[in-house]
Coordinates of C-alpha atoms and ligand atoms in Angstrom, one line a residue:
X1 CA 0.0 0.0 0.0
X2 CA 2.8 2.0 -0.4
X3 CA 1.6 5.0 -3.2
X4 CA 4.6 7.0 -4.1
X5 CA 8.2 4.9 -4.9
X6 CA 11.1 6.6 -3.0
X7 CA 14.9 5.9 -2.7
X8 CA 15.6 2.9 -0.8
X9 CA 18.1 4.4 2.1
X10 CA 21.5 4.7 0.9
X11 CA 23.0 4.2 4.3
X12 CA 22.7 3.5 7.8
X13 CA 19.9 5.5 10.3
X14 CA 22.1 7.5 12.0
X15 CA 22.6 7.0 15.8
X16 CA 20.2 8.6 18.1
X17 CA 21.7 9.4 21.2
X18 CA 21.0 7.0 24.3
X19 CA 20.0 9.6 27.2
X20 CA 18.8 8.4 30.4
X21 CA 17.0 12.1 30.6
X22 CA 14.8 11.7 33.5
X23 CA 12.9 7.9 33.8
X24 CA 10.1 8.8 34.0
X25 CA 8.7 5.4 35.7
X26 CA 9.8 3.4 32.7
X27 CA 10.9 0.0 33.3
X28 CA 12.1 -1.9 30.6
X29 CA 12.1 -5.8 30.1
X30 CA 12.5 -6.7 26.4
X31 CA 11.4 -10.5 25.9
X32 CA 10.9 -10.1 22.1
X33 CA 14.0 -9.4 21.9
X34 CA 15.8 -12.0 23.7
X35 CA 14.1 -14.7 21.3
X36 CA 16.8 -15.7 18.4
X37 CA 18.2 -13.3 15.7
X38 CA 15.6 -14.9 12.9
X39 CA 12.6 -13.1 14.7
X40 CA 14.1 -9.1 14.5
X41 CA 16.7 -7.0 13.4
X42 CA 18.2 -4.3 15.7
X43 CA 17.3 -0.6 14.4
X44 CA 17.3 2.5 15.8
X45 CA 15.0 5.1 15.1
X46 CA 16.5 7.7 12.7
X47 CA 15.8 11.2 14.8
X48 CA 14.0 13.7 13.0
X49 CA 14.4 17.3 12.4
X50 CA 11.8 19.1 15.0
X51 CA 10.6 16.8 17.3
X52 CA 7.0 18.2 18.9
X53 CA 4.3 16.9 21.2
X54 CA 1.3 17.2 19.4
X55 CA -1.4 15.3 21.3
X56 CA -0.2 12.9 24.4
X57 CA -2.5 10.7 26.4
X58 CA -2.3 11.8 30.0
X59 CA -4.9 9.1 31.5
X60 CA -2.6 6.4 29.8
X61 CA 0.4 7.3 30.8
X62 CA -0.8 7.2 34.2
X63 CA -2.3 3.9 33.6
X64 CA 1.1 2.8 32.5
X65 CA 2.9 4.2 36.1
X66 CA 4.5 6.7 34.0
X67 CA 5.2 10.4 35.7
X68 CA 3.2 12.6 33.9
X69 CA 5.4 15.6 35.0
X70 CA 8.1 13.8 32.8
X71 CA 6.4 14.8 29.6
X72 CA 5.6 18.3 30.5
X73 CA 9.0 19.8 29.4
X74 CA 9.4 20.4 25.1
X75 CA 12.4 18.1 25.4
X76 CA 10.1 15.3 26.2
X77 CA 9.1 15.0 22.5
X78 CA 12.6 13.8 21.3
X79 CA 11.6 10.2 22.6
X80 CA 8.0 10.4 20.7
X81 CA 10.3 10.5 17.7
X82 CA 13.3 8.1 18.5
X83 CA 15.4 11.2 18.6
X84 CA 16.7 9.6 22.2
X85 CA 16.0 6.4 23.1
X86 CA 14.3 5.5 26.3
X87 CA 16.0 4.1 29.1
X88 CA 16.3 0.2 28.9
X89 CA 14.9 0.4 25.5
X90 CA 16.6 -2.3 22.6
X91 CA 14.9 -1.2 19.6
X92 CA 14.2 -4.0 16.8
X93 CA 11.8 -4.8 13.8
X94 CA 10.3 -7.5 13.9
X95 CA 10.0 -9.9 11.3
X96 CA 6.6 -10.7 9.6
X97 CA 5.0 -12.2 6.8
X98 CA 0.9 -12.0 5.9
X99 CA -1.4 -12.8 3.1
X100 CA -2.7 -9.6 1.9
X101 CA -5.6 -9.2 0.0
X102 CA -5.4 -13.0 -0.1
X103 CA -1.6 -13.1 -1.7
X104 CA 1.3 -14.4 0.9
X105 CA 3.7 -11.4 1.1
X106 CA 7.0 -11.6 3.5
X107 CA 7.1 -8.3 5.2
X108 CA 8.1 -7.1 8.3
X109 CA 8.4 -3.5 10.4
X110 CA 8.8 -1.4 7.3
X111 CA 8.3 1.7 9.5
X112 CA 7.5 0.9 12.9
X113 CA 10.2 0.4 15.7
X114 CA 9.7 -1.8 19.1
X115 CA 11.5 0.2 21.6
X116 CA 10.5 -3.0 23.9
X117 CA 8.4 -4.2 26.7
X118 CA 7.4 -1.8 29.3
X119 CA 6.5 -3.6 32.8
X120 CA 3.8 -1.5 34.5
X121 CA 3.9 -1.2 38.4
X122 CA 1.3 -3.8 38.3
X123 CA 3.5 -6.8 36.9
X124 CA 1.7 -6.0 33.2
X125 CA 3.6 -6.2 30.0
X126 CA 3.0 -3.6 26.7
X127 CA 5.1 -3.4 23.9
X128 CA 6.1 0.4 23.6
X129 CA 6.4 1.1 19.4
X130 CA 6.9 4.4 17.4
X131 CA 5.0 3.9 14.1
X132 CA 6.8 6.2 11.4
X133 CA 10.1 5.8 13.1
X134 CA 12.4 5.6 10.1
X135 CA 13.6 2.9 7.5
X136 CA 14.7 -0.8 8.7
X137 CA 15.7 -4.0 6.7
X138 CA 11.8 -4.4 6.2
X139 CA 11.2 -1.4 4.4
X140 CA 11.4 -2.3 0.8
X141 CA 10.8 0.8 -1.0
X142 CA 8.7 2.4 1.7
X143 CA 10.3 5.8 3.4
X144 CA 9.8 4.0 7.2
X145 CA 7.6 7.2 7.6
X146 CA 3.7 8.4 8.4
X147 CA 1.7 11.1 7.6
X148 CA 0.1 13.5 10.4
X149 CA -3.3 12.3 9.5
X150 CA -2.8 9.0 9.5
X151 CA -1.4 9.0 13.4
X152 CA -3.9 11.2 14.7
X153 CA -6.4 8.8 13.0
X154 CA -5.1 5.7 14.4
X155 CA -5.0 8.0 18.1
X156 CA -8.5 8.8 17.8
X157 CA -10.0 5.8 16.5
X158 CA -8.2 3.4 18.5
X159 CA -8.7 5.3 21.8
X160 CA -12.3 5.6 20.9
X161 CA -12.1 1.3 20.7
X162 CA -10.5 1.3 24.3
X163 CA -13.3 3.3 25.2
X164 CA -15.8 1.4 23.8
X165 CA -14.7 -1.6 26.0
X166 CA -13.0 -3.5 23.0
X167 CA -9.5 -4.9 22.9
X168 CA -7.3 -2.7 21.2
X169 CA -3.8 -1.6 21.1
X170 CA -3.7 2.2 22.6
X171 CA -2.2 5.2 21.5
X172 CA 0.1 7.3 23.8
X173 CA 1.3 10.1 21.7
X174 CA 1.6 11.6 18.7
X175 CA 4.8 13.8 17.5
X176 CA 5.3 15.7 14.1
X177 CA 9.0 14.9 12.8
X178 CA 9.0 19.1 11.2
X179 CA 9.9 17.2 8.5
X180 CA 7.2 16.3 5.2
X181 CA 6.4 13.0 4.0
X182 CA 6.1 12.2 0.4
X183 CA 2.6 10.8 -0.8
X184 CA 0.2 11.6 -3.4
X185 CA 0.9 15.0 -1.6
X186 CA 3.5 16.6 0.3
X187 CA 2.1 15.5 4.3
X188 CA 3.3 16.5 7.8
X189 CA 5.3 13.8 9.0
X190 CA 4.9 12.3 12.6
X191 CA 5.2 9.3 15.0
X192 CA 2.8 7.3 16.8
X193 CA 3.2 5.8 20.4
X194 CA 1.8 2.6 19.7
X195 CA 1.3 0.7 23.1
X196 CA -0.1 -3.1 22.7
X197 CA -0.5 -6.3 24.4
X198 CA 2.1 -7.4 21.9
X199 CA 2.5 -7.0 18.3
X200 CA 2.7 -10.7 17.4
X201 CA 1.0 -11.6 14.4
X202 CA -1.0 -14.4 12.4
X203 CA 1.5 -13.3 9.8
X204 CA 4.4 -14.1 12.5
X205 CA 3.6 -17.6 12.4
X206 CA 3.1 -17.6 8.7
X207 CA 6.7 -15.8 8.5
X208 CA 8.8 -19.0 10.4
X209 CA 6.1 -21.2 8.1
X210 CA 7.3 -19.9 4.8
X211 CA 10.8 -20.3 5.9
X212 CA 9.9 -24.1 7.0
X213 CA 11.8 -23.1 10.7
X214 CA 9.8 -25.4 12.7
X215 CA 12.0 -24.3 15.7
X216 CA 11.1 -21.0 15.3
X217 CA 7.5 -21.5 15.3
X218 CA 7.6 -23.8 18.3
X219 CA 9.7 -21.0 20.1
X220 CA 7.0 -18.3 19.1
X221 CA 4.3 -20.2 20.0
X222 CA 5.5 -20.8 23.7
X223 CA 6.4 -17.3 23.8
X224 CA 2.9 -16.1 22.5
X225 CA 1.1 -18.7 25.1
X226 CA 3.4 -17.5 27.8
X227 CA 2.7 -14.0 27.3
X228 CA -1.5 -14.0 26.2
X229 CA -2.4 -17.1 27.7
X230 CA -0.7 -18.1 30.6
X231 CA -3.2 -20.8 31.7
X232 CA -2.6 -22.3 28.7
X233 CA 0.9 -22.3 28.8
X234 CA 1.0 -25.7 30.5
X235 CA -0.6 -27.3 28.0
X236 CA 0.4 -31.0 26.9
X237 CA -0.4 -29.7 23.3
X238 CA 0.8 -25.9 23.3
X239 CA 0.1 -25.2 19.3
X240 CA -3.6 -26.6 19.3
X241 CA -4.2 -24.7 23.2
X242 CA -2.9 -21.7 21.5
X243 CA -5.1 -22.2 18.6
X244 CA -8.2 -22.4 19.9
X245 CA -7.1 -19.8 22.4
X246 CA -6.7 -17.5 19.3
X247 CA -10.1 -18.5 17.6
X248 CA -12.0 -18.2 20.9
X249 CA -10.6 -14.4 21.0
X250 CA -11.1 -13.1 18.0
X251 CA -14.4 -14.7 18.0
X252 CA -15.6 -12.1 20.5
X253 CA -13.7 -9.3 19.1
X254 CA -15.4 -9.6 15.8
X255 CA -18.7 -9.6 17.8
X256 CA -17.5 -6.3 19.7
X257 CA -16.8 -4.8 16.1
X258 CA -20.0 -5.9 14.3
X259 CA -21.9 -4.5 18.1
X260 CA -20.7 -1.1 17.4
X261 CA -20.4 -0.8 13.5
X262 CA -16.7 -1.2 13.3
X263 CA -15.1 -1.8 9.7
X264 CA -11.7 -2.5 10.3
X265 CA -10.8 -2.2 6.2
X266 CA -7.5 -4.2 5.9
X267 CA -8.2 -7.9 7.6
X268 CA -4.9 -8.9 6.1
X269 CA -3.2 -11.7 8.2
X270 CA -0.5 -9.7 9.1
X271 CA -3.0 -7.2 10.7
X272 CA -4.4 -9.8 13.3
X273 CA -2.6 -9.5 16.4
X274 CA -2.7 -13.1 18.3
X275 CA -3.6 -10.9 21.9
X276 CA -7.1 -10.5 20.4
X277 CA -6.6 -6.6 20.4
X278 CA -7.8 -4.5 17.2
X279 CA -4.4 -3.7 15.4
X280 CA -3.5 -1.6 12.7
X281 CA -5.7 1.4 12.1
X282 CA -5.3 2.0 8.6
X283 CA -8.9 2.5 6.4
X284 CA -11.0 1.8 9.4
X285 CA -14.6 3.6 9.6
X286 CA -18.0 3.0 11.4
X287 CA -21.2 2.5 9.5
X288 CA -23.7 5.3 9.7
X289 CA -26.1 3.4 7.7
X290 CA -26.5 -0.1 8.5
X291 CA -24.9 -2.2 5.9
X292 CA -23.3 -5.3 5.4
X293 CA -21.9 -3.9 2.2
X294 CA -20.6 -0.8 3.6
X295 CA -17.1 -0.6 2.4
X296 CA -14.5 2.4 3.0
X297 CA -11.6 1.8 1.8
X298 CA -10.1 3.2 -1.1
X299 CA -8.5 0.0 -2.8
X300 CA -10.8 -2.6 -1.5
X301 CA -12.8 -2.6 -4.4
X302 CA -14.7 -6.2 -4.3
X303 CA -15.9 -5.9 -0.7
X304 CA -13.3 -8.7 0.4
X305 CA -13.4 -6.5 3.9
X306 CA -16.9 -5.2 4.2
X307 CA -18.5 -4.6 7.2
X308 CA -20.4 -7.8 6.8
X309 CA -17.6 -10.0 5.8
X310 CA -15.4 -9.6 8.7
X311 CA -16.7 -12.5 10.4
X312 CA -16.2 -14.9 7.2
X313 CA -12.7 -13.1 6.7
X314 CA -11.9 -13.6 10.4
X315 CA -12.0 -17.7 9.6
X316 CA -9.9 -17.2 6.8
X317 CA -7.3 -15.8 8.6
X318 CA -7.5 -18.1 11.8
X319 CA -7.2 -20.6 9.0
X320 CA -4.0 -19.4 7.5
X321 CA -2.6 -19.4 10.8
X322 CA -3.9 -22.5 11.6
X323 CA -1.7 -24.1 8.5
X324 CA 1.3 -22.2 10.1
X325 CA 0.8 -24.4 12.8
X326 CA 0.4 -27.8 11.4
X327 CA 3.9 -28.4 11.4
X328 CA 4.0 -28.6 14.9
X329 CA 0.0 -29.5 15.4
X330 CA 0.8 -33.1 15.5
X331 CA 3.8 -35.1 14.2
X332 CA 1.5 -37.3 11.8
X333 CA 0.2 -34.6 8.9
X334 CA -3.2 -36.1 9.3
X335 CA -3.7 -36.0 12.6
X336 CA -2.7 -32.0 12.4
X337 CA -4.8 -31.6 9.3
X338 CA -7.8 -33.0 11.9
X339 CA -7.4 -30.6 14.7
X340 CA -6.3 -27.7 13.0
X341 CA -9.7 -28.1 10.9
X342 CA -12.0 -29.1 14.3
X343 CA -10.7 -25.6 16.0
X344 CA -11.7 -23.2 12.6
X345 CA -14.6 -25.2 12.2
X346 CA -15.5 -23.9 15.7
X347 CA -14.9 -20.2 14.7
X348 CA -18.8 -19.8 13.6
X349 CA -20.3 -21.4 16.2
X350 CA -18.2 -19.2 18.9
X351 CA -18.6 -16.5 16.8
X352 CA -22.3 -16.5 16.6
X353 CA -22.9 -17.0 20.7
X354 CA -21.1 -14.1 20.9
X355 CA -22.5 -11.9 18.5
X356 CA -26.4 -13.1 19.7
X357 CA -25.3 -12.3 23.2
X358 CA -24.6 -8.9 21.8
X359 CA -27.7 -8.8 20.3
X360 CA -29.6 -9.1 23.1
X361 CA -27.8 -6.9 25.1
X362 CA -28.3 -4.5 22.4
X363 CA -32.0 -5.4 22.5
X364 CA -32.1 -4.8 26.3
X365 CA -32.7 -8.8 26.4
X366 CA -31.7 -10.9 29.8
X367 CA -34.0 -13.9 29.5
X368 CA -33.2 -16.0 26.1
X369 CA -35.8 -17.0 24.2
X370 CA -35.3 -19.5 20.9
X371 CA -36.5 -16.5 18.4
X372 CA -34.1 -14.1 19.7
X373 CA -32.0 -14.5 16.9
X374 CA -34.7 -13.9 14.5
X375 CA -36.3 -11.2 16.3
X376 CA -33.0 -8.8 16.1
X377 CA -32.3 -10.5 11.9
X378 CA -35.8 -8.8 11.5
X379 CA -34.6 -5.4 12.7
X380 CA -31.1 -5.8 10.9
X381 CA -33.3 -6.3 7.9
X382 CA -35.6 -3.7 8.6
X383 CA -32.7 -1.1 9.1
X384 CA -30.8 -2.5 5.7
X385 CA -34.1 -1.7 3.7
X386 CA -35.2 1.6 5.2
X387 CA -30.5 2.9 5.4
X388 CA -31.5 4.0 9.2
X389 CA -28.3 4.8 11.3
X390 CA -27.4 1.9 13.0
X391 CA -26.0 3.8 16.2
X392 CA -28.7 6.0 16.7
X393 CA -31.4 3.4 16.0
X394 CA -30.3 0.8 18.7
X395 CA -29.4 3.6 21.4
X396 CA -33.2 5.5 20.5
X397 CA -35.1 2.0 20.2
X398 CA -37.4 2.7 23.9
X399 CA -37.5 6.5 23.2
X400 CA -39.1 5.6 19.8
X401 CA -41.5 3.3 21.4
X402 CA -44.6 5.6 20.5
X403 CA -45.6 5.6 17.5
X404 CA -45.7 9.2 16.8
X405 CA -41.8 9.5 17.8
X406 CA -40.8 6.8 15.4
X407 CA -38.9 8.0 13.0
X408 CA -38.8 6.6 10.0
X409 CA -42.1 5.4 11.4
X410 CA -43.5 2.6 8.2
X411 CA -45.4 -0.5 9.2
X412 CA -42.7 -2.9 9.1
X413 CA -40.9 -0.8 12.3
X414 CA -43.9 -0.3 13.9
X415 CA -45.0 -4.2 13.8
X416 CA -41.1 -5.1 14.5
X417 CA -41.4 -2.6 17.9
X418 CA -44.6 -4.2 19.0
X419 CA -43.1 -7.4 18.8
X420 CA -39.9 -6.0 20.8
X421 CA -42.5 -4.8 23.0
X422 CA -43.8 -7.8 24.0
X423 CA -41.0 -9.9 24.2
X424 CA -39.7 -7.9 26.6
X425 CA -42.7 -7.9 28.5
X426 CA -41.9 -11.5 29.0
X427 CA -39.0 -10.8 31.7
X428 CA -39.2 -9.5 34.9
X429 CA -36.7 -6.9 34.7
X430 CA -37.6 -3.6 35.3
X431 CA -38.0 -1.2 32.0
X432 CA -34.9 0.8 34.2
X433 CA -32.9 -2.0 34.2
X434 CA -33.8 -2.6 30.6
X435 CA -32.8 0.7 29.5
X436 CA -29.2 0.5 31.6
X437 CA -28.1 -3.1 29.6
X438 CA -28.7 -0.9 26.3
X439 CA -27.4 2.3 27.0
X440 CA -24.2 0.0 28.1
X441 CA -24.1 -1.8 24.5
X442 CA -25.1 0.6 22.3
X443 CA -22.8 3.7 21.8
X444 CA -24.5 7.0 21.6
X445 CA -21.5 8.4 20.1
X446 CA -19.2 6.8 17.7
X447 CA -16.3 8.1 15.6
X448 CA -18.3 9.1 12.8
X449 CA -16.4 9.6 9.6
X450 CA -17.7 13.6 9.0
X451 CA -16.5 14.3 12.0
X452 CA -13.2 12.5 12.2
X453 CA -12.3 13.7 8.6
X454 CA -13.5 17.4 9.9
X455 CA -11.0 17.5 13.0
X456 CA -8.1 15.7 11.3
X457 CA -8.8 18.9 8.4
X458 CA -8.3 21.4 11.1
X459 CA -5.2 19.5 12.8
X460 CA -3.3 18.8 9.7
X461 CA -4.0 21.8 7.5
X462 CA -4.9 24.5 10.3
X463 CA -2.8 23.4 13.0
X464 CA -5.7 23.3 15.2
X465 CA -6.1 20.9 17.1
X466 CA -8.8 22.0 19.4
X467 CA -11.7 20.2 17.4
X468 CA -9.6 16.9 17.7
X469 CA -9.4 17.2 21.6
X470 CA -13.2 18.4 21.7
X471 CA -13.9 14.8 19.5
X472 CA -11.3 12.6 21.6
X473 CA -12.4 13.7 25.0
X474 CA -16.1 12.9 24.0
X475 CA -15.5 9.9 22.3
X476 CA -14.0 9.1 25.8
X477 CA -17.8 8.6 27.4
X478 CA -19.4 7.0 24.3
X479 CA -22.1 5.1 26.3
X480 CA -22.6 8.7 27.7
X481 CA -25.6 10.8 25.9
X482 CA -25.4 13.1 28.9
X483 CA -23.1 16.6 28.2
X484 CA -23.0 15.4 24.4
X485 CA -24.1 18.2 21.5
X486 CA -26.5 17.4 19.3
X487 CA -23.6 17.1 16.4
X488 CA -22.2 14.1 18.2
X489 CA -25.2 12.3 19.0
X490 CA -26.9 12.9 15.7
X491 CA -26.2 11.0 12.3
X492 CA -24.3 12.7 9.2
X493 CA -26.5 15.7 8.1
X494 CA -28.4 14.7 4.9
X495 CA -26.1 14.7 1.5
X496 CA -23.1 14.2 3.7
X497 CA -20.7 12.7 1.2
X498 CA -19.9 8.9 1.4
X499 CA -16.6 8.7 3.3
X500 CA -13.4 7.0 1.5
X501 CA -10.8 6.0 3.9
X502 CA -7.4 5.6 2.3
X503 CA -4.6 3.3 4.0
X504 CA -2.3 5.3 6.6
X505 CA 0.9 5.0 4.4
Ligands
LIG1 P1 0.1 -1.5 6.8 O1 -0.6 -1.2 5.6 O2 0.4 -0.3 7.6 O3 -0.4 -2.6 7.6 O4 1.6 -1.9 6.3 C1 1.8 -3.1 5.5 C2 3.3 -3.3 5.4 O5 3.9 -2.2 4.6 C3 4.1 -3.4 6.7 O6 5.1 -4.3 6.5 C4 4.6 -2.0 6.8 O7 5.7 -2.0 7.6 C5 4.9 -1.6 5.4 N1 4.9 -0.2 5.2 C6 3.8 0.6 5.2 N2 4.1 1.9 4.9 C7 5.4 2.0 4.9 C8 6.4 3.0 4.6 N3 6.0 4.3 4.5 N4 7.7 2.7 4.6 C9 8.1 1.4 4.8 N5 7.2 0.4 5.0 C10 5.9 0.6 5.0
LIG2 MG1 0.0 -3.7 9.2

């Protein structure tokens, strides 16, 4: 996805400087690192012209035990760049591989940089990475750099995920580089503070798969266990435990998406983290109007990641890296073959419980009742003919319960509600109680494109960012109607244009 061919670099990053500067309550431990040379190369950061602070996520810095105090002073910003390295940090790329669009690609950190593993006062473990950090060995003929808007845009949207209670790598900071990125424009550059469970990929596996180093993959997998799934880590059978490990998360994490409208727009393997947390903000968007077909993204043009796919695609990529696996599945190909097939197979059945659970949470449902299923398909189908807003639908469903309120009210809706109606007349719950389960699953405010596209405008060509913090610190309560204006609560005015998302390269 790289638009615009540059030079390959001619020579070596130069060396940022190593300053212990003040610590800031970091406290490195770099386990990635330690694992054999075939999984990363070292690389430092290549430091930038004009390092500066542009947004920085107070609340998660504290979350991480960091001093907040440390990141007041200007000089804080060289280490958002890599222009000094943070204490105890080992930079490295890490080595990759992914089936994009369907093709198997060997790829790699082209741009991002692990500074390592942060240990939080709590015992927990986050890889710390700057996104946009400069070329490494991965970069083929990619400038190892990001555009402003692109960074912000992962910030936002991925802090808006945490928000909404789904896994998700974070976003600590954002720094422009004062130096411009070449695209189909001339962009401001910047960095990302990417913090994640881990950055560990399906296309990890597939990597040490394509190179047939059954070692490798036997070392990642115990590494991945270890560090994600550390009941499992026991296990008698650690590739199949960490399979179905795998399958069960990103079973619910689909679910999560599909519950809020989420289109991730670039499911390629290598943009599956194994943690089950979202990854990889590129062309994301959330459906305004519900549809399975909504696509955003600029170059996906047969739907492969739709909104409606993502399930189906999901499978596809447990699958690929179920075939990593095989090798070490079983030592008899068959037998492999067998379980690797009987733990995708279970991908739609896991997946369904817990998208239906959703449902009824979404429905304000705590009883279950065998037409559930078909009761909410009925709505979906309802709000697929009549292109209603599928955020502001769910979260106005009791307020539209009289007819004259319904809006758009037609017969089908109103025959739909009355059945909604009764069924929940049917458990004992209180219609306050009722109303709490939805207000708790369905978001009153989303990211909605018009408005992200609006405050990434005025941060990246007006230098405001005021609209951006406005937009961040809402989307911070999005379960929240109260305090909210009417502009975030409300769908895109009519003849809003359709939004194209392009990928953050
Ligand atoms: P993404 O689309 O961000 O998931 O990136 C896909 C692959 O392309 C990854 O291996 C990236 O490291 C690489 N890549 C993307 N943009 C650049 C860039 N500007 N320079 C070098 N590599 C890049
Ligand atoms: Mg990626």
């Amino acid at each position: 996805m790289i638009k615009v061919e540059t030079e390959p670099p001619g020579k070596l990053p130069a060396k940022p400087s190593h300053v212990a500067s003040r610590h800031a309550g970091w406290h490195f431990d770099n386990s990635y690192a330690r694992l054999p040379e075939v999984f990363h190369t070292r690389v430092n950061p290549t430091p930038v012209a004009q390092p500066r602070l542009v947004i920085f996520n107070h609340p998660l810095a504290h979350s991480l035990g960091l001093d907040p105090a440390a990141f007041s002073d200007p000089g804080a910003a060289a280490f958002f760049t890599g222009n000094q390295i943070l204490p105890g940090a080992e930079p490295i790329a890490q080595a990759y591989a992914g089936h994009q669009y369907g093709n198997f690609v060997r790829l790699g950190d082209g741009r991002a940089i692990l500074l390592g593993e942060h240990r939080t006062p709590t015992g927990e473990r986050f890889d710390i990475q700057l996104k946009g950090a400069g070329p490494t060995l991965y970069s083929r003929r990619g400038d190892g750099r990001a555009a402003l808007g692109p960074m912000l845009r992962e910030y936002l949207i991925s802090e808006a995920m945490h928000a909404l209670g789904i896994p998700t790598t974070r976003s600590l900071a954002v720094a422009t580089t004062g130096e411009p990125v070449l695209r189909e424009q001339t962009l401001p550059g910047a960095v990302l503070t990417r913090v994640a469970a881990s950055h560990i990929r399906v296309g990890t596996f597939e990597y040490f798969a394509g190179l047939g180093d059954h070692d490798a993959l036997g070392r990642l997998t115990d590494h991945t266990l270890r560090r994600h799934f550390p009941d499992r880590a026991e296990s008698d059978h650690p590739a199949l435990a960490l399979l179905e490990g795998v399958v069960e998360r990103q079973a619910s994490l689909i679910a999560h998406w599909m519950r809020v409208g989420f289109v991730h727009g670039v499911m390629n393997t290598d943009n599956m983290a194994l943690s089950g947390e979202t990854i990889d903000y590129g062309p994301c968007a959330f459906v305004d109007a519900y549809d399975p077909a909504a696509v955003f993204s600029s170059i996906d043009h047969h739907g492969r990641y739709a909104f409606g796919q993502q399930p189906r695609i999901a499978a596809w990529n447990l699958a690929r890296l179920a075939e990593a696996l095989l090798p070490i599945l079983h030592p008899k190909p068959q037998a492999a073959l067998l379980r690797a097939n009987e733990v995708i197979d279970s991908f739609s059945a896991r997946f369904h419980r817990h998208w239906l659970a959703s449902l009824r949470a979404k429905l304000g449902l705590f009883s279950v009742e065998p037409e559930d299923a078909s009761l909410a398909e009925e709505l979906l189908r309802w709000m697929q003919q009549s292109r209603a807003d599928y955020t502001h639908t769910f979260r106005n469903l009791r307020a539209d319960a009289t007819p004259e309120s319904t809006s758009p009210a037609d017969a089908v809706f109103t025959a739909w509600h009355r059945r909604w109606t009764e069924r929940l007349a049917r458990q004992h719950q209180a219609e306050t109680e009722v109303i709490r389960l939805m207000n708790a699953n369905n978001p009153a405010v989303i990211p909605r494109n018009h408005m992200v596209e609006a405050a990434l405008a005025a941060a990246t060509t007006g230098n405001d960012f005021a609209q951006l913090e406005r937009l961040n610190a809402a989307l911070a309560k999005p379960y929240d109607a109260a305090d909210q204006t009417a502009a975030l609560l409300n769908p895109p005015p009519p003849g809003t244009p359709a939004c194209r998302t392009f990928c953050g390269t």
